[in-house]
Amino acid sequence: MDRLTAEERIRVLREQIEKHNRLYFIEDRPEITDQEYDMLMRELQDLENLFPDMVTPDSPTQRVGGEPLPFFEKVEHKTPMLSLGNAFNEADLRDFDRRVRQIVGNQPVRYVCELKIDGLAVSLHYENGVFVKGATRGDGQTGEDITQNLRTIRSIPLRLTRPLTLEVRGEAYMPKRAFEKLNKEREERGEALFANPRNSAAGSLRQLDPKIAASRSLDTYIYGIGDLQGETVESHSEGLNLLESLGFKVNPERRVFDSIDDVIEFTNSWTEKRPQLPYEIDGIVIKVDSYAQQQELGFTAKSPRWAIAYKFPAEEAVTILEGIEVSVGRTGAVTPTALLKPVSLAGTTVKRASLHNEDIIREKGLLIGDHVVVKKAGDIIPEIVAVLPERRTGSEVPFQMPTHCPECGSELVRIEEEVALRCINPMCPALIREGIIHFVSRQAMNIEGLGEKLVAQLYHEGIIHSVADLYYLHQQREVLLQMERMGEKSVDNLLAAIEASKENSVERLLFGLGIRLVGAKAAKVLAEHFGHLDAIMQASEEELTRIDEIGPKMAASIVNYFALPQAQAVVERLKAAGVNMTYKGVRIEGGEDLPFAGKTIVLTGTLASMSRQEAEEKIARLGGKVTGSVSKKTDLVIAGEKAGSKLEKAEKLGVAVMDEAGFLQMLNERSTP
Ligand code: IVH
C-alpha cells in the first residue's frame, strides 16, 4: 500500500475505532461484535507497523501503555483544583441554601445534583480536540503528569468529536467488580490487598509503568470544565451536556432542581440506592447551576461557595465474630485480627477487621460468637465499632491472648510502654519470613512475582534462610521446578525479577533490610546523603544525627543493626552476589556542588581501569545518574575502548563526550574511594 492510501485508511480506522469505543465504553450500546472491533484494531496496528512514522499519540493503538517513566513531571494547574465543603445532614444543606440565597438576592436558584464518585480527581487537557496531557490534583496547585496512564482508560477520548481546546475535570475510579477481581488475584499471589476501590484507582494511576494502569479496568466520569476556548456556556448543566456531546463520559444520574427540598430528597434516595451502583460513591455534590451566580458567590480560601458535598453517613453492618487470629509481624509484634462472618458493606465483602491489640478486645468486651457492628468509613479498613451483648445466646466464649509466640513458642513480652506483645526471638521463623516478605515488597526491592505465599513456601521448605539467599536461588533452579505450581516459565520469570532487582538504587535495599525505625523516606535520605551502603554502615551516631531528618533513636537503631555480625554477613553475601550498593538517583542535599550533580550520563565501550559496575558507583558518588541510551537529554557520554553506536549518536546529537583518561582525572581530583 502506498503512503497516501495508508494515511487515509489509518484516519478512517481511527475514527471508526474511536466511535465504537464511545458506543461501548461510554454509551453502553455497542454496534459491532468484539471480533469486529478486534479486526479494526488489528488492521490499524498492521498499518502502523508498516508506517511507524504515522503513529500519533491519539491513535487507539496507544492505549496499551508504552515504556515506563523514570518519574512523573509536575504540572501547574492554571485554575486551582479546589475541594468542596461538606454537609453531613439536612440542616447543613439548608444552611448552604440560605447562604447562597443571601448572596444572590431575589433571583431564582437552580441546583445541579451529581453523584460524588469515590476515586481520584484528574484534569485532562485537549488541544484542537486531541488529548495532550492529564494530571492528578496533587495539592490543588500542582499535580503530576500521568498522561501515559490516563491514555489507557478507554472512556477518556483521545480525540473529541469537535476540535476544541479545553481543560476538563473529572474523577478516575475503579468499578466495584474490577476492584474485587483485582484483590482476589492479589490475594492468590500473596500480595497486599487494596483497602478500597479509591486506593486501587489511585495506586494504579500513580504507577510509572503504564502497562499496569492499562491492566486495571479504570473508568472515568467527567464533571466540570476547567477552561474552555472559543465557546461560551451559560450554566453548569449546559457545560455537562457539552462535555457529553464531545465524547466524555458524564454521569447520567445528574438532576437539576430548583428547591433545596428536592435536593434533600435526592440525597436521601441515594443513601438507599447507593449499594446497587456498580461503583462507589461517597456522597452527592450540589452545585449552583448558573455560571453568573457562581461568579457572584465566589470562593472561600479552600472551596467554592457555590457548591457543597453531601457526605453519606458511614455504612455499618451487623455480623458475627467467628474467631480471632493472632499473627506475628516482622518486628515481632503480635496482632489479633477479627475473623468475621462475611458481610457486604459499602460495596465490598468484609471478612476480617483489625483489632490492633489486646486492649481493644478487652475494652470492647468482645467474646467469640458475639454479634458485632462493623463500620467502614471512607478509606478506613473495617473496624468493629460495637458489640451487641443483648444478642448473646450464652454460647459465646472469651478470647485468650496467647502468652507464647504462635510460631516459635517462645514467651511473648511487652516492651516498656508499648501496648503490643512481641516475640523477641530473632530466630523466630515468623520474624525471618515476614522480614523476607518485607524485603521483596513493592516499596523495598520490588521483586515482582515473589508474593507472600511464595516467600513463605520457599522459607518453610528450607530453600531460603535469609534475604541474601534470594540472590543464590538461580543455583537451585531444579529445586524450584519441583515446587507446586512452578513451571519453567514462572521459575525463569522469578529469577529474572530477582536478577533485575540487583540494579535497584540502594535506598530500596536499605529500607528492605527492615532496620527498626528506618522507613522508606529515611532510607532515601540516608542513601542520598551517603551514596553507598558502606558509608552508612560505617557512620557513627553523631554523623547520622547531623542529618536533619535522622533523630537519635533512629541513629542508634542503625548503628546497633550494622554492629550485628548477622547483619554484616547478609550484606557481604548480597554484595558478593552483585547487588548494587550505591545511590542511583540524583543527589539533592549537600550534593549540589558535586561535579556530576543532576547529570544524566551514559557509559559506553570498555574501561581499562575498572568494571562497569565500579564506574557506575563512582558516577553515582559524584552525583550523576547512569542511563542506558543516548538522547538529547543525555548530559555526558563516557566512552571507553571500542565504543560504538552510542558514541556515534552522542556526536551526532552534540552531546559532550569524555574519555577514560578524562574520567580518571576527574575521579582523582575528587579522590573518591
Ligand atoms: S466538583 C470546585 N463533582 O470530590 C469543585 N467533585 O472535594 C470541584 N468528586 O476531589 C469538585 N465526584 O475529585 C465534583 N461530581 C463531582 C464529583 C467530585 C467526585 C470529587 C473530586 C474532588 C472532591 C471534592
XYZ file of C-alpha atoms and ligand atoms in Angstrom:
697
model
C 0.000 0.000 0.000
C 1.359 3.455 -0.807
C 1.737 6.144 1.847
C -1.220 8.235 0.793
C -3.683 5.359 0.772
C -2.316 4.137 4.102
C -2.634 7.568 5.630
C -6.268 7.811 4.582
C -7.106 4.285 5.751
C -5.411 4.941 9.111
C -7.524 8.074 9.528
C -10.760 6.229 8.756
C -9.864 3.317 11.046
C -9.045 5.589 13.953
C -12.314 7.437 13.538
C -14.281 4.198 13.444
C -12.479 2.699 16.416
C -12.953 5.826 18.476
C -16.648 5.796 17.589
C -17.080 2.161 18.617
C -15.065 2.836 21.733
C -17.550 5.537 22.611
C -20.519 3.307 21.892
C -19.082 0.514 24.021
C -17.336 2.229 26.915
C -19.400 5.395 27.282
C -22.862 4.895 25.863
C -23.060 1.220 26.686
C -24.711 0.339 23.353
C -22.180 -1.438 21.118
C -22.997 -1.747 17.432
C -20.357 -4.283 16.463
C -19.085 -7.514 17.991
C -15.804 -7.783 19.893
C -14.323 -9.708 16.966
C -15.228 -6.986 14.511
C -13.692 -4.412 16.826
C -10.538 -6.511 17.170
C -10.297 -6.737 13.387
C -10.369 -2.965 13.022
C -7.705 -2.661 15.715
C -5.551 -5.303 14.068
C -5.743 -3.633 10.690
C -4.743 -0.308 12.230
C -1.905 -1.922 14.154
C -0.614 -3.618 10.979
C -0.676 -0.356 9.043
C 1.096 1.457 11.855
C 3.731 -1.275 11.911
C 4.272 -0.716 8.191
C 4.409 3.061 8.579
C 5.725 3.664 12.103
C 6.153 7.388 11.498
C 2.390 7.698 11.202
C 1.816 6.601 14.801
C 0.412 9.543 16.745
C -0.264 9.744 20.492
C -4.010 9.916 19.889
C -4.060 6.627 17.971
C -6.231 3.979 19.693
C -3.246 1.620 19.480
C -1.511 3.812 22.054
C -3.898 2.773 24.820
C -1.902 -0.340 25.704
C 0.727 1.595 27.615
C 4.230 2.433 26.457
C 7.595 2.424 28.221
C 7.873 3.035 31.981
C 8.779 6.548 33.100
C 11.633 7.386 35.487
C 9.384 9.797 37.421
C 6.306 11.990 36.921
C 6.719 15.566 35.728
C 4.990 18.262 37.755
C 2.020 20.112 36.260
C 0.873 23.532 37.452
C -2.910 23.879 37.349
C -3.865 27.125 35.619
C -7.002 27.291 37.718
C -6.511 25.563 41.072
C -8.286 22.260 41.658
C -10.255 23.012 44.788
C -12.010 20.713 47.172
C -15.538 21.084 48.490
C -17.052 21.982 51.820
C -19.033 19.178 53.436
C -22.623 18.791 54.554
C -23.460 15.856 56.826
C -27.197 16.295 57.304
C -30.308 18.108 56.228
C -29.600 21.127 58.428
C -26.176 21.616 56.777
C -27.833 21.548 53.361
C -30.437 24.128 54.394
C -27.658 26.355 55.754
C -25.883 26.101 52.423
C -29.084 27.065 50.579
C -29.612 30.036 52.911
C -26.053 31.315 52.352
C -26.441 31.005 48.590
C -29.768 32.853 48.507
C -28.456 35.599 50.752
C -25.708 36.390 48.287
C -27.620 36.077 45.008
C -30.568 38.081 46.333
C -34.015 37.530 44.990
C -33.172 35.643 41.828
C -34.312 32.055 41.466
C -31.580 29.470 42.130
C -31.252 26.122 40.416
C -29.047 23.346 41.760
C -27.366 20.555 39.828
C -27.033 17.380 41.899
C -24.390 14.830 40.923
C -23.142 11.625 42.422
C -19.859 12.127 44.235
C -17.703 9.410 42.732
C -15.107 7.976 45.093
C -11.970 7.916 43.020
C -9.317 10.477 42.342
C -9.633 13.843 40.659
C -7.934 14.266 37.301
C -7.515 17.149 34.902
C -7.475 16.469 31.155
C -6.143 18.863 28.523
C -7.200 18.862 24.890
C -5.694 20.909 22.106
C -7.735 21.180 18.931
C -9.705 18.176 20.070
C -6.681 15.962 20.815
C -5.881 14.678 24.310
C -2.456 16.099 25.091
C -1.997 15.979 28.836
C -3.585 14.654 32.001
C -2.687 15.293 35.598
C -3.574 14.411 39.154
C -4.970 17.020 41.506
C -1.889 16.925 43.757
C -2.129 19.693 46.337
C -4.623 21.575 44.157
C -1.983 23.916 42.703
C 0.491 21.389 41.321
C -0.264 17.839 40.241
C 1.642 15.118 38.468
C 1.656 14.398 34.758
C 0.031 10.977 34.410
C -0.851 11.295 30.708
C 0.591 7.881 29.822
C -1.596 6.154 32.384
C -4.736 8.121 31.559
C -4.388 7.277 27.884
C -5.014 3.630 28.805
C -8.509 4.426 30.176
C -10.978 3.636 27.408
C -13.605 6.166 28.460
C -11.142 9.038 28.062
C -11.478 10.155 24.445
C -8.117 10.562 22.733
C -9.874 12.735 20.137
C -13.053 14.747 20.687
C -15.979 14.958 18.310
C -15.022 18.611 17.669
C -11.554 20.252 17.557
C -11.914 22.277 20.759
C -9.145 23.406 23.092
C -10.190 22.910 26.684
C -9.363 21.514 30.099
C -11.875 19.270 31.821
C -12.003 17.772 35.280
C -13.427 14.567 36.500
C -12.980 11.504 38.608
C -10.994 8.405 37.646
C -12.256 5.361 39.513
C -12.245 1.591 39.629
C -15.637 -0.137 39.355
C -16.521 -2.411 42.293
C -16.270 -5.592 40.230
C -12.856 -4.766 38.854
C -11.727 -3.940 42.387
C -12.918 -7.244 43.810
C -11.350 -9.159 40.942
C -8.036 -7.351 41.353
C -7.939 -8.005 45.088
C -8.802 -11.651 44.543
C -5.886 -12.014 42.139
C -3.613 -10.199 44.552
C -4.700 -12.448 47.380
C -3.892 -15.506 45.280
C -0.455 -14.130 44.525
C 0.038 -13.323 48.192
C 0.278 -9.581 47.519
C -1.011 -6.831 49.810
C -4.687 -6.025 49.240
C -6.060 -2.600 48.400
C -8.343 -1.267 51.127
C -10.949 0.115 48.722
C -11.574 0.972 45.057
C -10.346 4.520 45.533
C -6.930 3.416 46.763
C -6.625 0.929 43.980
C -7.514 3.552 41.354
C -5.029 5.997 42.845
C -2.399 3.269 43.159
C -2.887 2.253 39.543
C -2.617 5.779 38.186
C 0.490 6.529 40.187
C 2.428 3.654 38.618
C 5.360 4.667 36.471
C 4.743 1.684 34.221
C 1.632 2.452 32.139
C 1.134 -1.247 31.400
C -0.027 -1.635 34.991
C -2.672 1.064 34.628
C -3.682 -0.486 31.300
C -4.379 -3.786 33.032
C -6.559 -2.301 35.749
C -10.034 -1.615 34.215
C -10.207 2.013 35.259
C -13.040 4.286 34.250
C -13.951 7.989 34.428
C -16.810 10.396 34.925
C -16.153 13.951 33.872
C -17.900 16.589 35.994
C -16.607 20.001 35.062
C -14.842 22.378 32.716
C -11.612 23.974 33.933
C -11.025 26.115 30.886
C -12.755 26.409 27.515
C -11.628 28.371 24.486
C -13.711 29.727 21.627
C -17.087 28.788 23.017
C -19.333 30.126 25.765
C -21.529 28.198 28.112
C -24.014 29.789 30.500
C -24.521 27.139 33.109
C -23.020 24.017 34.626
C -25.794 21.768 33.308
C -25.221 23.137 29.815
C -21.497 22.519 30.296
C -22.127 18.893 31.229
C -24.254 18.423 28.110
C -21.483 19.932 26.002
C -18.948 17.566 27.574
C -21.191 14.635 26.810
C -21.571 15.702 23.179
C -17.784 15.986 22.874
C -17.433 12.320 23.764
C -16.741 12.415 27.502
C -18.394 10.036 29.905
C -20.685 12.157 32.074
C -22.713 10.555 34.836
C -26.336 10.090 33.729
C -27.711 10.323 37.279
C -27.385 14.117 37.400
C -30.525 16.176 38.087
C -31.413 19.862 38.198
C -33.730 21.073 40.995
C -34.979 24.477 41.987
C -35.625 23.910 45.647
C -33.454 22.628 48.483
C -36.298 20.274 49.474
C -35.909 18.421 46.202
C -32.136 18.335 46.688
C -32.605 16.784 50.140
C -34.975 14.197 48.766
C -32.433 13.335 46.084
C -29.668 12.839 48.692
C -31.964 10.638 50.782
C -32.945 8.494 47.847
C -29.268 7.837 47.012
C -28.461 6.895 50.590
C -30.803 3.973 49.954
C -29.888 3.157 46.360
C -26.140 3.573 46.701
C -25.223 -0.103 47.265
C -26.813 -1.026 43.925
C -24.423 1.110 41.891
C -21.562 -0.711 40.148
C -19.107 1.909 41.504
C -18.522 3.565 44.853
C -19.927 6.968 45.701
C -19.372 8.726 48.990
C -21.923 11.480 48.660
C -23.798 13.888 46.422
C -22.267 17.077 45.042
C -24.646 20.029 44.850
C -23.678 22.908 42.562
C -25.383 26.203 41.732
C -26.224 25.853 38.043
C -25.870 29.393 36.696
C -22.270 30.426 35.971
C -23.206 34.067 36.565
C -24.426 33.178 40.048
C -21.348 31.012 40.645
C -19.196 34.048 39.900
C -21.198 36.198 42.250
C -20.828 33.603 45.004
C -17.083 33.171 44.537
C -14.779 31.196 46.804
C -13.598 30.924 50.359
C -9.908 30.185 50.910
C -10.419 26.478 50.289
C -13.576 25.865 48.360
C -16.253 27.419 46.185
C -19.299 28.978 47.883
C -21.451 27.730 45.009
C -21.038 24.038 45.725
C -21.094 21.594 48.616
C -20.565 17.875 49.079
C -23.220 15.992 50.998
C -21.472 13.023 52.660
C -23.390 9.836 53.342
C -23.298 8.525 56.883
C -20.636 5.816 57.255
C -22.085 2.432 56.444
C -22.440 -0.120 59.162
C -23.420 -3.756 59.192
C -24.024 -6.404 61.811
C -22.201 -9.704 61.600
C -20.741 -12.427 63.823
C -17.235 -12.567 65.254
C -16.317 -16.126 64.339
C -12.811 -16.138 65.681
C -9.668 -14.179 66.372
C -6.468 -14.919 64.528
C -3.131 -13.970 66.005
C -0.189 -13.239 63.745
C 3.407 -12.207 64.255
C 4.796 -9.380 62.131
C 8.355 -8.691 61.056
C 9.037 -6.609 64.146
C 7.745 -9.405 66.335
C 4.584 -7.508 67.230
C 1.688 -9.851 67.778
C -1.600 -8.587 66.356
C -5.057 -10.055 66.673
C -7.390 -9.937 63.668
C -11.130 -10.475 63.877
C -12.455 -13.208 61.597
C -15.982 -12.228 60.640
C -18.858 -13.994 59.023
C -18.644 -12.414 55.533
C -20.905 -9.395 55.251
C -21.481 -6.911 52.471
C -20.536 -3.370 53.402
C -20.238 -0.280 51.204
C -19.921 -2.396 48.113
C -17.268 -4.839 49.288
C -17.383 -8.076 51.232
C -15.863 -7.772 54.665
C -14.327 -10.890 56.250
C -11.707 -9.502 58.573
C -11.230 -6.479 60.760
C -8.106 -5.350 62.512
C -8.258 -5.404 66.290
C -4.866 -3.676 66.582
C -4.049 -5.055 70.016
C -5.294 -6.933 73.009
C -6.537 -3.875 74.895
C -9.175 -3.241 72.264
C -10.577 -6.723 72.735
C -10.767 -6.160 76.456
C -12.143 -2.635 76.230
C -14.939 -3.738 73.991
C -15.545 -6.902 75.984
C -15.532 -8.996 72.813
C -16.472 -12.649 73.016
C -16.050 -15.126 70.180
C -19.501 -15.723 68.715
C -20.669 -12.177 69.502
C -22.808 -10.140 67.152
C -20.753 -7.071 66.304
C -21.287 -3.843 64.386
C -18.644 -3.265 61.723
C -18.120 0.082 60.101
C -16.202 1.230 57.098
C -15.816 4.967 56.884
C -14.117 6.341 53.773
C -10.813 4.659 53.228
C -10.540 3.152 56.675
C -10.109 -0.588 56.910
C -13.194 -2.094 58.537
C -13.336 -1.935 62.275
C -15.578 -3.286 64.967
C -17.374 -0.323 66.492
C -19.698 -2.045 68.925
C -20.728 -5.337 70.445
C -24.386 -6.303 70.787
C -24.497 -8.096 74.159
C -28.300 -8.308 74.003
C -27.925 -10.810 71.200
C -25.788 -13.260 73.178
C -27.065 -16.800 73.493
C -24.700 -17.996 76.187
C -22.547 -19.983 73.802
C -20.026 -17.152 73.313
C -16.529 -17.741 74.640
C -13.861 -15.313 75.831
C -10.659 -14.932 73.873
C -7.313 -15.546 75.479
C -4.321 -13.751 74.038
C -1.509 -16.316 73.801
C 1.385 -15.985 76.226
C 3.755 -17.681 73.817
C 4.582 -16.994 70.182
C 2.237 -18.970 67.943
C 5.134 -19.653 65.568
C 8.212 -20.373 67.668
C 6.744 -20.944 71.114
C 8.998 -18.511 72.931
C 7.448 -16.341 75.603
C 5.910 -13.075 74.427
C 6.987 -9.853 76.115
C 5.606 -6.370 76.461
C 8.318 -3.801 75.838
C 8.277 -0.722 78.071
C 5.126 1.255 77.468
C 4.113 -0.458 74.269
C 0.657 -1.954 74.052
C 1.675 -4.710 71.690
C 3.043 -8.039 72.803
C 6.166 -9.036 70.963
C 8.103 -12.137 70.136
C 11.743 -11.180 70.679
C 13.342 -14.373 69.438
C 15.492 -13.221 66.485
C 15.413 -16.752 65.112
C 11.604 -16.911 65.173
C 10.520 -18.187 61.757
C 7.717 -15.622 61.645
C 10.127 -12.714 62.054
C 12.501 -14.048 59.433
C 9.748 -14.920 56.986
C 7.985 -11.575 57.425
C 11.358 -9.850 57.106
C 11.909 -11.520 53.725
C 8.370 -10.607 52.663
C 9.148 -7.013 53.557
C 12.457 -7.170 51.653
C 10.799 -8.222 48.381
C 7.797 -5.892 48.765
C 6.997 -3.088 46.376
C 8.479 -0.224 48.335
C 11.620 -2.239 49.074
C 13.371 -4.424 46.447
C 10.131 -4.724 44.474
C 10.668 -8.267 43.215
C 7.689 -8.971 41.021
C 6.167 -12.418 41.169
C 7.560 -13.085 44.634
C 4.490 -12.731 46.802
C 3.915 -13.562 50.445
C 2.813 -17.118 49.785
C 5.819 -17.997 47.666
C 8.252 -16.483 50.175
C 6.584 -18.444 52.964
C 6.821 -21.625 50.916
C 10.491 -21.082 49.993
C 11.295 -20.369 53.596
C 9.373 -23.247 55.113
C 10.800 -25.717 52.642
C 14.253 -24.584 53.694
C 15.175 -23.286 50.240
C 15.965 -19.824 51.599
C 17.004 -18.815 55.111
C 17.667 -15.115 54.660
C 17.196 -12.335 52.140
C 20.669 -12.963 50.755
C 19.675 -16.491 49.715
C 17.295 -15.000 47.151
C 20.286 -13.948 45.073
C 21.637 -17.501 45.017
C 18.332 -19.080 44.030
C 19.476 -19.480 40.410
C 21.752 -22.233 41.699
C 18.630 -24.096 42.821
C 16.659 -23.999 39.597
C 15.918 -27.715 39.751
C 14.598 -27.444 43.308
C 12.351 -24.563 42.295
C 10.976 -26.574 39.393
C 9.927 -29.282 41.827
C 7.727 -26.857 43.727
C 3.986 -26.807 43.296
C 2.691 -24.503 40.544
C 6.238 -23.625 39.435
C 6.714 -24.285 35.746
C 9.761 -23.392 33.629
C 8.260 -20.059 32.745
C 7.401 -18.942 36.266
C 10.823 -20.007 37.521
C 12.533 -18.059 34.725
C 10.403 -15.001 35.401
C 11.097 -15.184 39.103
C 14.853 -15.495 38.616
C 14.808 -12.645 36.097
C 12.905 -10.419 38.535
C 15.403 -11.208 41.288
C 18.294 -10.525 38.927
C 16.766 -7.198 37.861
C 16.372 -6.106 41.485
C 20.164 -6.171 41.866
C 20.223 -2.898 39.959
C 17.943 -1.060 42.404
C 19.191 2.141 43.892
C 20.474 1.410 47.406
C 17.651 3.071 49.358
C 15.423 0.142 48.426
C 17.942 -2.290 49.877
C 18.387 -0.173 52.991
C 14.639 0.014 53.574
C 14.297 -3.666 52.730
C 16.719 -4.723 55.460
C 13.976 -3.779 57.881
C 16.074 -1.808 60.358
C 13.836 -0.640 63.176
C 12.533 2.930 62.656
C 14.063 3.230 59.167
C 11.152 3.801 56.810
C 11.285 4.280 53.053
C 11.686 8.030 53.380
C 14.558 7.875 55.877
C 16.256 5.249 53.698
C 16.126 7.647 50.763
C 17.568 10.485 52.812
C 20.410 8.282 54.032
C 21.140 6.911 50.571
C 21.170 10.382 49.099
C 23.468 11.673 51.794
C 25.981 8.846 51.942
C 25.806 7.496 48.393
C 26.959 3.983 49.341
C 25.827 1.385 51.867
C 29.388 1.027 53.200
C 29.372 4.667 54.211
C 26.075 4.223 56.048
C 27.373 1.120 57.807
C 30.461 2.973 58.953
C 28.652 6.124 60.065
C 28.636 6.925 63.774
C 25.562 8.025 65.697
C 26.875 11.605 65.670
C 27.342 11.603 61.923
C 23.879 10.196 61.437
C 22.103 12.651 63.717
C 23.763 15.542 61.919
C 21.338 14.846 59.075
C 18.145 16.837 59.538
C 15.647 14.034 59.242
C 17.540 11.491 61.366
C 16.812 11.570 65.078
C 18.880 9.982 67.873
C 16.632 6.942 68.205
C 16.891 6.085 64.529
C 20.644 6.728 64.527
C 21.100 4.342 67.447
C 18.939 1.741 65.752
C 21.040 1.943 62.558
C 24.359 1.676 64.399
C 23.111 -1.228 66.515
C 21.803 -3.037 63.471
C 25.027 -2.867 61.492
C 27.040 -3.889 64.549
C 25.317 -7.278 64.428
C 27.539 -9.932 62.836
C 24.449 -11.496 61.159
C 23.608 -8.172 59.504
C 27.169 -7.763 58.257
C 27.158 -11.293 56.902
C 23.931 -10.708 54.994
C 25.309 -7.504 53.441
C 28.531 -9.309 52.476
C 26.592 -12.049 50.711
C 24.378 -9.514 48.935
C 27.488 -7.680 47.762
C 29.125 -10.893 46.586
C 26.004 -11.661 44.574
C 26.328 -8.312 42.790
C 23.516 -6.401 44.469
C 24.015 -2.676 43.881
C 25.137 -0.768 46.962
C 25.039 2.767 45.563
C 22.526 5.551 45.354
C 21.464 5.924 41.749
C 19.068 8.843 41.960
C 20.031 12.451 41.540
C 21.632 13.609 44.734
C 19.973 16.644 46.116
C 21.003 17.512 49.600
C 24.591 18.525 50.066
C 25.343 17.219 46.604
C 24.754 20.331 44.532
C 28.432 21.014 44.265
C 29.381 17.534 43.085
C 30.761 17.582 39.537
C 28.048 15.297 38.120
C 25.168 16.670 40.222
C 21.885 16.264 38.369
C 23.648 14.991 35.231
C 22.484 12.082 33.136
C 25.420 10.037 31.954
C 25.812 7.138 29.537
C 28.694 4.690 29.766
C 29.817 3.013 26.582
C 32.678 0.788 25.482
C 35.042 -0.912 27.936
C 37.056 0.929 30.516
C 40.543 -0.475 31.090
C 40.835 0.552 34.721
C 37.554 -0.585 36.222
C 34.443 -2.667 35.714
C 31.210 -1.188 34.537
C 29.667 -1.546 37.965
C 32.578 0.248 39.608
C 32.283 3.071 37.100
C 28.554 3.358 37.799
C 29.184 3.514 41.514
C 31.786 6.216 41.088
C 29.480 8.273 38.891
C 26.727 7.938 41.476
C 29.083 9.188 44.166
C 29.831 12.229 42.066
C 26.103 12.942 41.923
C 25.372 11.586 38.438
C 22.755 9.187 37.163
C 23.675 6.471 34.672
C 21.200 5.598 31.930
C 21.332 3.116 29.095
C 20.785 5.045 25.910
C 21.893 8.329 24.424
C 19.287 11.004 23.740
C 19.047 14.773 23.703
C 18.577 14.599 27.457
C 21.986 12.950 27.979
C 24.490 15.349 29.513
C 27.643 13.336 29.014
C 28.896 10.144 27.417
C 31.905 8.445 28.950
C 33.475 6.388 26.204
C 35.946 3.563 26.755
C 37.611 1.278 24.206
C 35.563 0.042 21.263
C 32.738 2.476 21.866
C 30.280 2.022 19.009
C 26.895 3.383 18.062
C 26.289 5.239 21.322
C 29.392 7.318 20.760
C 28.320 7.990 17.187
C 24.894 9.067 18.350
C 26.382 11.348 21.015
C 28.497 13.036 18.391
C 25.542 13.439 16.083
C 23.398 14.980 18.845
C 26.216 17.163 20.060
C 26.329 15.521 23.497
C 29.576 16.035 25.425
C 31.966 13.055 25.379
C 34.672 12.252 27.902
C 37.305 9.536 27.507
C 38.626 7.264 30.207
C 41.617 9.492 30.928
C 39.338 12.482 31.487
C 37.090 10.460 33.745
C 40.038 9.184 35.815
C 41.376 12.693 36.161
C 38.043 13.852 37.479
C 37.954 10.971 39.943
C 41.471 11.810 41.118
C 40.569 15.397 41.653
C 37.651 14.367 43.786
C 39.680 11.473 45.247
C 36.670 9.227 45.534
C 37.497 5.878 47.092
S -16.847 19.139 41.766
C -14.558 23.040 42.894
N -18.223 16.958 41.186
O -14.853 15.202 45.202
C -15.394 21.834 42.729
N -16.286 16.747 42.528
O -13.877 17.690 47.361
C -14.648 20.631 42.297
N -15.732 14.457 43.149
O -11.621 15.983 44.790
C -15.285 19.341 42.528
N -17.412 13.487 42.112
O -12.482 14.703 42.859
C -17.166 17.485 41.840
N -19.465 15.115 40.564
C -18.433 15.631 41.208
C -17.521 14.823 41.909
C -16.462 15.431 42.567
C -16.330 13.299 42.852
C -14.536 14.609 43.987
C -13.497 15.496 43.385
C -12.938 16.340 44.498
C -13.806 16.005 45.661
C -14.427 17.284 46.192
